[in-house]
Amino acid sequence: MVRAWKRVKANKGSAGVDGRSVQDTQGYLKQAWPDIRSRLLDGSYRPEPIRRMGIPKPGGGVRELGIPTVVDRLIQQALLQVLQPLIDPTFSKHSHGFRPGRSAHDAVLEAQQYVQAGYTVVVDVDLEKFFDRINHDILMDRMAKRIADKRVLGLIRHYLQAGILTHDGHIEREEGTPQGGPLSPLLANVMLDEVDRELERRGHRFVRYADDCNVYVRSHKAGERVLQALRGCYAKLALKVNEAKTAVAEVRGRKFLGYCFWAHKGAAKRAVAGAAMQRLHQRLRELTRRTSGRSLEQIAQGLRAYVPGWKAYFRLAQTATAMRRLDAWLRHRPRAVQLKQWRSGPTIFRELRKLGATEALAAQVASQSCRWWHNSSLGLNRILTVAFFDRLGVPKFS
């Protein structure tokens, strides 16, 4: 429990329906824990309802999260710490999501191996509202095959059935496991392990990360057969394939966990998927808007808070040229910001001369004072150089 509390405290997170923050809960547990422990042991403990919260999806729409109280997050985390070492070793080696020692990068690298081996057609399966549609009875049947302790099974069932508190009142839940609780990812893997085992039994090459499953085959005809079989597997679990987003297609042009693959001299290479790159550009535009009123130092600070995390996730991309172009574009934008802030021709001339520009260059840029984007690449790169932005602390992609 101490180890579970340290994890919950480190994760921080919002208060649940009881309104208690992590700090508030720490004081509350000093008094309440003996009673909670007693009720956990005799099976009478009942979780609080979860608090619904929506967050925007990268591709549009809203992802519904369920936020348990801090006390319930603590109990779920303790359950996870006991159950994961027992259950995780039984999962398929092709499953990478929410598992210790595994990551999205492992899934992408495994997929690349299949593409490199000539399996260039992918069965890209998307499940419709997977976490919201997990059947409680089916899930508990699979859990009962792995856990003998009926008190633990009963507690998990109570967490699955804990209601949802919304602005309109209390909603009973008959299916689904809320995204937001520590236990949900493990339960999701238990639910989908059956499909993994069927794919293994049939000898297919596949990769799964949470509910994202890609099966790699050599032909469209084989892919259609696999997809038909998968529909049957998911139907047995009362899960529905999202036909609009599911496809049998050439690997090139399909995205997987933000990555895509491209061919270069007979080799399969990794790249950032187009949609992920568009979101990056949009975010960088927001951070470097000319109308934000922020100084170059403040813009650099915002970029330092965002870019390193993006780079860490997409570090597997094998597109050095594209990253160098991205660096050049990113430096172009704050140059335009600086010109707009200087605004008038005389100010531009004076400030450029202070920075060491020749009289001719300063005059040339100042003469077109309202063309900020055009002027930002018209000799200004010789003044606000790469070294200038390095000193400012603007991060690089390459």
GROMACS .gro file of C-alpha atoms in nm:
model
  398
    1MET     CA    1   0.000   0.000   0.000
    2VAL     CA    2   0.290   0.235   0.073
    3ARG     CA    3   0.434   0.167  -0.273
    4ALA     CA    4   0.091   0.220  -0.429
    5TRP     CA    5   0.050   0.551  -0.246
    6LYS     CA    6   0.388   0.673  -0.371
    7ARG     CA    7   0.281   0.600  -0.730
    8VAL     CA    8  -0.057   0.772  -0.691
    9LYS     CA    9   0.109   1.072  -0.529
   10ALA     CA   10   0.370   1.093  -0.806
   11ASN     CA   11   0.100   1.076  -1.074
   12LYS     CA   12  -0.086   1.366  -0.906
   13GLY     CA   13  -0.409   1.386  -1.102
   14SER     CA   14  -0.747   1.546  -1.036
   15ALA     CA   15  -0.984   1.494  -0.748
   16GLY     CA   16  -1.273   1.251  -0.789
   17VAL     CA   17  -1.637   1.298  -0.697
   18ASP     CA   18  -1.547   1.346  -0.329
   19GLY     CA   19  -1.352   1.661  -0.417
   20ARG     CA   20  -1.041   1.546  -0.226
   21SER     CA   21  -0.706   1.620  -0.384
   22VAL     CA   22  -0.407   1.390  -0.334
   23GLN     CA   23  -0.290   1.611  -0.048
   24ASP     CA   24  -0.634   1.616   0.115
   25THR     CA   25  -0.663   1.239   0.083
   26GLN     CA   26  -0.333   1.186   0.262
   27GLY     CA   27  -0.476   1.345   0.575
   28TYR     CA   28  -0.811   1.169   0.533
   29LEU     CA   29  -0.651   0.823   0.511
   30LYS     CA   30  -0.475   0.865   0.846
   31GLN     CA   31  -0.817   0.846   1.008
   32ALA     CA   32  -1.019   0.643   0.758
   33TRP     CA   33  -0.778   0.371   0.646
   34PRO     CA   34  -0.851   0.114   0.925
   35ASP     CA   35  -1.221   0.117   0.834
   36ILE     CA   36  -1.149   0.101   0.457
   37ARG     CA   37  -0.907  -0.187   0.512
   38SER     CA   38  -1.163  -0.377   0.718
   39ARG     CA   39  -1.430  -0.334   0.450
   40LEU     CA   40  -1.188  -0.445   0.178
   41LEU     CA   41  -1.111  -0.763   0.370
   42ASP     CA   42  -1.472  -0.855   0.447
   43GLY     CA   43  -1.593  -0.770   0.095
   44SER     CA   44  -1.827  -0.485   0.193
   45TYR     CA   45  -1.621  -0.203   0.039
   46ARG     CA   46  -1.792  -0.019  -0.247
   47PRO     CA   47  -1.606   0.224  -0.472
   48GLU     CA   48  -1.728   0.580  -0.518
   49PRO     CA   49  -1.876   0.674  -0.858
   50ILE     CA   50  -1.627   0.804  -1.110
   51ARG     CA   51  -1.616   1.162  -1.235
   52ARG     CA   52  -1.655   1.197  -1.610
   53MET     CA   53  -1.414   1.425  -1.793
   54GLY     CA   54  -1.372   1.473  -2.168
   55ILE     CA   55  -1.041   1.549  -2.339
   56PRO     CA   56  -1.005   1.635  -2.710
   57LYS     CA   57  -0.878   1.358  -2.939
   58PRO     CA   58  -0.592   1.447  -3.175
   59GLY     CA   59  -0.803   1.352  -3.476
   60GLY     CA   60  -1.115   1.530  -3.353
   61GLY     CA   61  -1.391   1.437  -3.116
   62VAL     CA   62  -1.373   1.384  -2.740
   63ARG     CA   63  -1.230   1.097  -2.538
   64GLU     CA   64  -1.430   1.031  -2.223
   65LEU     CA   65  -1.218   0.967  -1.915
   66GLY     CA   66  -1.346   0.837  -1.584
   67ILE     CA   67  -1.164   0.981  -1.284
   68PRO     CA   68  -1.192   0.769  -0.967
   69THR     CA   69  -1.141   0.924  -0.625
   70VAL     CA   70  -0.784   0.928  -0.498
   71VAL     CA   71  -0.874   0.653  -0.247
   72ASP     CA   72  -1.004   0.431  -0.527
   73ARG     CA   73  -0.699   0.507  -0.741
   74LEU     CA   74  -0.486   0.395  -0.447
   75ILE     CA   75  -0.675   0.065  -0.411
   76GLN     CA   76  -0.668   0.004  -0.787
   77GLN     CA   77  -0.295   0.075  -0.796
   78ALA     CA   78  -0.237  -0.176  -0.514
   79LEU     CA   79  -0.446  -0.434  -0.702
   80LEU     CA   80  -0.244  -0.367  -1.017
   81GLN     CA   81   0.088  -0.415  -0.834
   82VAL     CA   82  -0.024  -0.758  -0.714
   83LEU     CA   83  -0.205  -0.876  -1.027
   84GLN     CA   84   0.028  -0.753  -1.300
   85PRO     CA   85   0.325  -0.979  -1.208
   86LEU     CA   86   0.086  -1.275  -1.206
   87ILE     CA   87  -0.109  -1.200  -1.524
   88ASP     CA   88   0.130  -1.008  -1.750
   89PRO     CA   89   0.362  -1.308  -1.822
   90THR     CA   90   0.061  -1.491  -1.970
   91PHE     CA   91   0.010  -1.229  -2.241
   92SER     CA   92   0.130  -1.259  -2.600
   93LYS     CA   93   0.477  -1.131  -2.685
   94HIS     CA   94   0.313  -0.932  -2.967
   95SER     CA   95   0.116  -0.719  -2.718
   96HIS     CA   96   0.302  -0.403  -2.615
   97GLY     CA   97   0.051  -0.160  -2.463
   98PHE     CA   98   0.048  -0.084  -2.089
   99ARG     CA   99   0.297  -0.355  -2.003
  100PRO     CA  100   0.613  -0.326  -1.795
  101GLY     CA  101   0.928  -0.318  -2.002
  102ARG     CA  102   0.734  -0.264  -2.326
  103SER     CA  103   0.647   0.049  -2.519
  104ALA     CA  104   0.496   0.191  -2.834
  105HIS     CA  105   0.848   0.202  -2.979
  106ASP     CA  106   0.877  -0.177  -2.940
  107ALA     CA  107   0.548  -0.217  -3.130
  108VAL     CA  108   0.665   0.011  -3.413
  109LEU     CA  109   0.998  -0.172  -3.445
  110GLU     CA  110   0.825  -0.511  -3.457
  111ALA     CA  111   0.590  -0.385  -3.727
  112GLN     CA  112   0.886  -0.258  -3.927
  113GLN     CA  113   1.043  -0.605  -3.919
  114TYR     CA  114   0.733  -0.755  -4.079
  115VAL     CA  115   0.723  -0.489  -4.350
  116GLN     CA  116   1.093  -0.540  -4.419
  117ALA     CA  117   1.030  -0.915  -4.452
  118GLY     CA  118   0.784  -0.852  -4.733
  119TYR     CA  119   0.451  -0.844  -4.547
  120THR     CA  120   0.351  -0.516  -4.706
  121VAL     CA  121  -0.028  -0.541  -4.675
  122VAL     CA  122  -0.173  -0.452  -4.335
  123VAL     CA  123  -0.504  -0.542  -4.177
  124ASP     CA  124  -0.553  -0.227  -3.971
  125VAL     CA  125  -0.833  -0.294  -3.721
  126ASP     CA  126  -1.007  -0.024  -3.521
  127LEU     CA  127  -1.254  -0.117  -3.247
  128GLU     CA  128  -1.559   0.100  -3.193
  129LYS     CA  129  -1.549   0.259  -2.846
  130PHE     CA  130  -1.352  -0.034  -2.708
  131PHE     CA  131  -1.311   0.080  -2.346
  132ASP     CA  132  -1.676   0.187  -2.328
  133ARG     CA  133  -1.807  -0.147  -2.459
  134ILE     CA  134  -1.616  -0.407  -2.263
  135ASN     CA  135  -1.870  -0.666  -2.150
  136HIS     CA  136  -1.842  -0.712  -1.772
  137ASP     CA  137  -1.953  -1.076  -1.768
  138ILE     CA  138  -1.710  -1.180  -2.041
  139LEU     CA  139  -1.424  -0.991  -1.878
  140MET     CA  140  -1.493  -1.136  -1.533
  141ASP     CA  141  -1.509  -1.486  -1.682
  142ARG     CA  142  -1.158  -1.433  -1.825
  143MET     CA  143  -1.036  -1.288  -1.495
  144ALA     CA  144  -1.178  -1.585  -1.300
  145LYS     CA  145  -0.960  -1.816  -1.511
  146ARG     CA  146  -0.654  -1.628  -1.383
  147ILE     CA  147  -0.751  -1.539  -1.024
  148ALA     CA  148  -0.892  -1.775  -0.761
  149ASP     CA  149  -0.958  -1.524  -0.480
  150LYS     CA  150  -1.329  -1.440  -0.491
  151ARG     CA  151  -1.283  -1.124  -0.282
  152VAL     CA  152  -1.045  -0.984  -0.541
  153LEU     CA  153  -1.281  -1.079  -0.823
  154GLY     CA  154  -1.570  -0.918  -0.635
  155LEU     CA  155  -1.374  -0.596  -0.583
  156ILE     CA  156  -1.286  -0.579  -0.953
  157ARG     CA  157  -1.650  -0.632  -1.043
  158HIS     CA  158  -1.750  -0.346  -0.811
  159TYR     CA  159  -1.498  -0.117  -0.983
  160LEU     CA  160  -1.640  -0.210  -1.321
  161GLN     CA  161  -1.992  -0.135  -1.202
  162ALA     CA  162  -1.916   0.189  -1.017
  163GLY     CA  163  -2.149   0.452  -1.159
  164ILE     CA  164  -2.063   0.772  -1.340
  165LEU     CA  165  -2.136   1.113  -1.194
  166THR     CA  166  -2.221   1.377  -1.454
  167HIS     CA  167  -2.377   1.724  -1.447
  168ASP     CA  168  -2.711   1.555  -1.512
  169GLY     CA  169  -2.682   1.312  -1.220
  170HIS     CA  170  -2.572   0.955  -1.151
  171ILE     CA  171  -2.552   0.701  -1.436
  172GLU     CA  172  -2.536   0.327  -1.371
  173ARG     CA  173  -2.278   0.144  -1.580
  174GLU     CA  174  -2.353  -0.197  -1.726
  175GLU     CA  175  -2.055  -0.222  -1.962
  176GLY     CA  176  -1.714  -0.064  -2.017
  177THR     CA  177  -1.411   0.007  -1.805
  178PRO     CA  178  -1.329   0.377  -1.760
  179GLN     CA  179  -1.008   0.516  -1.904
  180GLY     CA  180  -0.845   0.692  -1.612
  181GLY     CA  181  -0.822   0.419  -1.347
  182PRO     CA  182  -0.490   0.235  -1.291
  183LEU     CA  183  -0.653  -0.107  -1.336
  184SER     CA  184  -0.824  -0.042  -1.671
  185PRO     CA  185  -0.523  -0.107  -1.900
  186LEU     CA  186  -0.459  -0.449  -1.743
  187LEU     CA  187  -0.826  -0.543  -1.778
  188ALA     CA  188  -0.820  -0.433  -2.143
  189ASN     CA  189  -0.522  -0.658  -2.212
  190VAL     CA  190  -0.697  -0.951  -2.044
  191MET     CA  191  -0.998  -0.895  -2.268
  192LEU     CA  192  -0.797  -0.882  -2.591
  193ASP     CA  193  -0.548  -1.158  -2.511
  194GLU     CA  194  -0.792  -1.413  -2.651
  195VAL     CA  195  -0.769  -1.251  -2.995
  196ASP     CA  196  -0.389  -1.243  -2.971
  197ARG     CA  197  -0.381  -1.616  -2.900
  198GLU     CA  198  -0.606  -1.690  -3.196
  199LEU     CA  199  -0.379  -1.489  -3.427
  200GLU     CA  200  -0.078  -1.678  -3.292
  201ARG     CA  201  -0.253  -2.012  -3.340
  202ARG     CA  202  -0.307  -1.925  -3.704
  203GLY     CA  203   0.057  -1.822  -3.747
  204HIS     CA  204  -0.008  -1.457  -3.833
  205ARG     CA  205   0.240  -1.174  -3.796
  206PHE     CA  206   0.078  -0.904  -3.590
  207VAL     CA  207   0.139  -0.625  -3.340
  208ARG     CA  208  -0.103  -0.494  -3.081
  209TYR     CA  209  -0.084  -0.184  -2.864
  210ALA     CA  210  -0.394  -0.155  -2.644
  211ASP     CA  211  -0.688  -0.176  -2.887
  212ASP     CA  212  -0.473  -0.089  -3.193
  213CYS     CA  213  -0.406  -0.416  -3.376
  214ASN     CA  214  -0.220  -0.448  -3.708
  215VAL     CA  215  -0.183  -0.783  -3.887
  216TYR     CA  216   0.076  -0.800  -4.167
  217VAL     CA  217   0.019  -1.024  -4.470
  218ARG     CA  218   0.149  -1.055  -4.826
  219SER     CA  219  -0.169  -0.994  -5.026
  220HIS     CA  220  -0.504  -0.817  -5.011
  221LYS     CA  221  -0.683  -1.150  -5.050
  222ALA     CA  222  -0.509  -1.289  -4.742
  223GLY     CA  223  -0.585  -0.967  -4.559
  224GLU     CA  224  -0.957  -0.993  -4.629
  225ARG     CA  225  -0.959  -1.347  -4.490
  226VAL     CA  226  -0.782  -1.232  -4.175
  227LEU     CA  227  -1.021  -0.941  -4.130
  228GLN     CA  228  -1.322  -1.170  -4.161
  229ALA     CA  229  -1.176  -1.402  -3.897
  230LEU     CA  230  -1.106  -1.105  -3.667
  231ARG     CA  231  -1.464  -0.986  -3.695
  232GLY     CA  232  -1.570  -1.326  -3.562
  233CYS     CA  233  -1.316  -1.319  -3.277
  234TYR     CA  234  -1.427  -0.975  -3.164
  235ALA     CA  235  -1.795  -1.066  -3.194
  236LYS     CA  236  -1.740  -1.349  -2.943
  237LEU     CA  237  -1.618  -1.083  -2.701
  238ALA     CA  238  -1.919  -0.859  -2.776
  239LEU     CA  239  -1.686  -0.604  -2.937
  240LYS     CA  240  -1.759  -0.426  -3.264
  241VAL     CA  241  -1.516  -0.344  -3.544
  242ASN     CA  242  -1.533   0.018  -3.660
  243GLU     CA  243  -1.571  -0.047  -4.032
  244ALA     CA  244  -1.516   0.318  -4.125
  245LYS     CA  245  -1.164   0.318  -3.981
  246THR     CA  246  -1.072  -0.047  -4.044
  247ALA     CA  247  -0.900  -0.136  -4.371
  248VAL     CA  248  -0.694  -0.389  -4.563
  249ALA     CA  249  -0.439  -0.174  -4.743
  250GLU     CA  250  -0.080  -0.129  -4.850
  251VAL     CA  251   0.137  -0.044  -4.553
  252ARG     CA  252   0.260   0.272  -4.718
  253GLY     CA  253   0.022   0.549  -4.625
  254ARG     CA  254  -0.120   0.377  -4.315
  255LYS     CA  255  -0.030   0.509  -3.972
  256PHE     CA  256   0.045   0.307  -3.660
  257LEU     CA  257   0.098   0.477  -3.324
  258GLY     CA  258   0.185   0.803  -3.498
  259TYR     CA  259   0.439   0.642  -3.733
  260CYS     CA  260   0.426   0.524  -4.093
  261PHE     CA  261   0.665   0.331  -4.316
  262TRP     CA  262   0.829   0.425  -4.645
  263ALA     CA  263   1.059   0.241  -4.883
  264HIS     CA  264   1.417   0.354  -4.942
  265LYS     CA  265   1.657   0.147  -5.153
  266GLY     CA  266   1.466  -0.170  -5.079
  267ALA     CA  267   1.447  -0.111  -4.704
  268ALA     CA  268   1.145  -0.024  -4.491
  269LYS     CA  269   1.207   0.303  -4.309
  270ARG     CA  270   1.020   0.471  -4.025
  271ALA     CA  271   0.868   0.818  -4.056
  272VAL     CA  272   0.630   1.043  -3.868
  273ALA     CA  273   0.278   0.989  -4.002
  274GLY     CA  274   0.122   1.276  -4.193
  275ALA     CA  275  -0.150   1.341  -3.935
  276ALA     CA  276   0.105   1.356  -3.652
  277MET     CA  277   0.322   1.594  -3.853
  278GLN     CA  278   0.021   1.818  -3.922
  279ARG     CA  279  -0.056   1.834  -3.550
  280LEU     CA  280   0.307   1.924  -3.481
  281HIS     CA  281   0.298   2.209  -3.733
  282GLN     CA  282  -0.029   2.336  -3.586
  283ARG     CA  283   0.115   2.335  -3.235
  284LEU     CA  284   0.435   2.509  -3.347
  285ARG     CA  285   0.227   2.776  -3.522
  286GLU     CA  286   0.039   2.835  -3.197
  287LEU     CA  287   0.365   2.866  -3.002
  288THR     CA  288   0.519   3.108  -3.256
  289ARG     CA  289   0.222   3.325  -3.350
  290ARG     CA  290   0.318   3.673  -3.461
  291THR     CA  291   0.018   3.817  -3.276
  292SER     CA  292   0.098   3.660  -2.939
  293GLY     CA  293   0.292   3.959  -2.808
  294ARG     CA  294   0.559   3.731  -2.662
  295SER     CA  295   0.930   3.803  -2.682
  296LEU     CA  296   1.171   3.562  -2.855
  297GLU     CA  297   1.287   3.446  -2.510
  298GLN     CA  298   0.927   3.360  -2.411
  299ILE     CA  299   0.869   3.181  -2.743
  300ALA     CA  300   1.187   2.980  -2.691
  301GLN     CA  301   1.068   2.885  -2.343
  302GLY     CA  302   0.738   2.755  -2.481
  303LEU     CA  303   0.919   2.553  -2.747
  304ARG     CA  304   1.149   2.399  -2.484
  305ALA     CA  305   0.844   2.281  -2.292
  306TYR     CA  306   0.693   2.107  -2.597
  307VAL     CA  307   0.953   1.999  -2.851
  308PRO     CA  308   1.171   1.765  -2.634
  309GLY     CA  309   0.869   1.548  -2.546
  310TRP     CA  310   0.768   1.526  -2.912
  311LYS     CA  311   1.124   1.439  -3.013
  312ALA     CA  312   1.148   1.168  -2.746
  313TYR     CA  313   0.840   0.991  -2.882
  314PHE     CA  314   0.928   1.030  -3.251
  315ARG     CA  315   1.300   0.966  -3.214
  316LEU     CA  316   1.263   0.648  -3.421
  317ALA     CA  317   1.184   0.848  -3.737
  318GLN     CA  318   1.443   0.784  -4.009
  319THR     CA  319   1.387   1.112  -4.195
  320ALA     CA  320   1.689   1.331  -4.128
  321THR     CA  321   1.625   1.558  -4.429
  322ALA     CA  322   1.265   1.625  -4.325
  323MET     CA  323   1.380   1.711  -3.972
  324ARG     CA  324   1.639   1.957  -4.103
  325ARG     CA  325   1.368   2.126  -4.312
  326LEU     CA  326   1.150   2.141  -4.000
  327ASP     CA  327   1.435   2.312  -3.810
  328ALA     CA  328   1.471   2.573  -4.085
  329TRP     CA  329   1.094   2.639  -4.090
  330LEU     CA  330   1.084   2.670  -3.711
  331ARG     CA  331   1.361   2.933  -3.710
  332HIS     CA  332   1.187   3.116  -3.993
  333ARG     CA  333   0.881   3.181  -3.776
  334PRO     CA  334   1.043   3.365  -3.480
  335ARG     CA  335   1.241   3.574  -3.730
  336ALA     CA  336   0.907   3.690  -3.869
  337VAL     CA  337   0.783   3.749  -3.513
  338GLN     CA  338   1.081   3.972  -3.440
  339LEU     CA  339   1.031   4.175  -3.756
  340LYS     CA  340   0.663   4.231  -3.676
  341GLN     CA  341   0.751   4.349  -3.325
  342TRP     CA  342   1.005   4.596  -3.462
  343ARG     CA  343   0.726   4.705  -3.698
  344SER     CA  344   0.845   5.026  -3.864
  345GLY     CA  345   1.123   5.060  -4.117
  346PRO     CA  346   1.342   5.291  -3.904
  347THR     CA  347   1.316   5.057  -3.604
  348ILE     CA  348   1.402   4.754  -3.817
  349PHE     CA  349   1.702   4.939  -3.963
  350ARG     CA  350   1.824   5.050  -3.619
  351GLU     CA  351   1.783   4.708  -3.452
  352LEU     CA  352   1.948   4.521  -3.738
  353ARG     CA  353   2.245   4.755  -3.727
  354LYS     CA  354   2.273   4.690  -3.351
  355LEU     CA  355   2.287   4.317  -3.426
  356GLY     CA  356   2.574   4.367  -3.672
  357ALA     CA  357   2.394   4.386  -4.008
  358THR     CA  358   2.556   4.587  -4.283
  359GLU     CA  359   2.395   4.916  -4.373
  360ALA     CA  360   2.289   4.776  -4.711
  361LEU     CA  361   2.125   4.466  -4.564
  362ALA     CA  362   1.949   4.663  -4.290
  363ALA     CA  363   1.818   4.910  -4.547
  364GLN     CA  364   1.700   4.632  -4.779
  365VAL     CA  365   1.497   4.461  -4.505
  366ALA     CA  366   1.366   4.789  -4.360
  367SER     CA  367   1.244   4.903  -4.703
  368GLN     CA  368   0.986   4.619  -4.700
  369SER     CA  369   0.887   4.653  -4.337
  370CYS     CA  370   0.540   4.496  -4.365
  371ARG     CA  371   0.650   4.178  -4.542
  372TRP     CA  372   0.750   3.996  -4.226
  373TRP     CA  373   0.744   3.640  -4.358
  374HIS     CA  374   0.920   3.731  -4.682
  375ASN     CA  375   1.183   3.941  -4.504
  376SER     CA  376   1.250   3.675  -4.242
  377SER     CA  377   1.436   3.477  -4.507
  378LEU     CA  378   1.569   3.777  -4.701
  379GLY     CA  379   1.913   3.804  -4.547
  380LEU     CA  380   1.782   3.803  -4.191
  381ASN     CA  381   1.911   3.448  -4.152
  382ARG     CA  382   2.260   3.600  -4.171
  383ILE     CA  383   2.182   3.807  -3.860
  384LEU     CA  384   1.943   3.588  -3.658
  385THR     CA  385   2.153   3.282  -3.733
  386VAL     CA  386   2.133   2.921  -3.617
  387ALA     CA  387   2.388   3.009  -3.347
  388PHE     CA  388   2.164   3.297  -3.234
  389PHE     CA  389   1.872   3.059  -3.183
  390ASP     CA  390   2.100   2.806  -3.014
  391ARG     CA  391   2.201   3.072  -2.761
  392LEU     CA  392   1.833   3.157  -2.717
  393GLY     CA  393   1.763   2.793  -2.635
  394VAL     CA  394   1.535   2.711  -2.929
  395PRO     CA  395   1.535   2.327  -2.950
  396LYS     CA  396   1.621   2.143  -3.271
  397PHE     CA  397   1.454   1.846  -3.437
  398SER     CA  398   1.761   1.722  -3.623
   0.00000   0.00000   0.00000
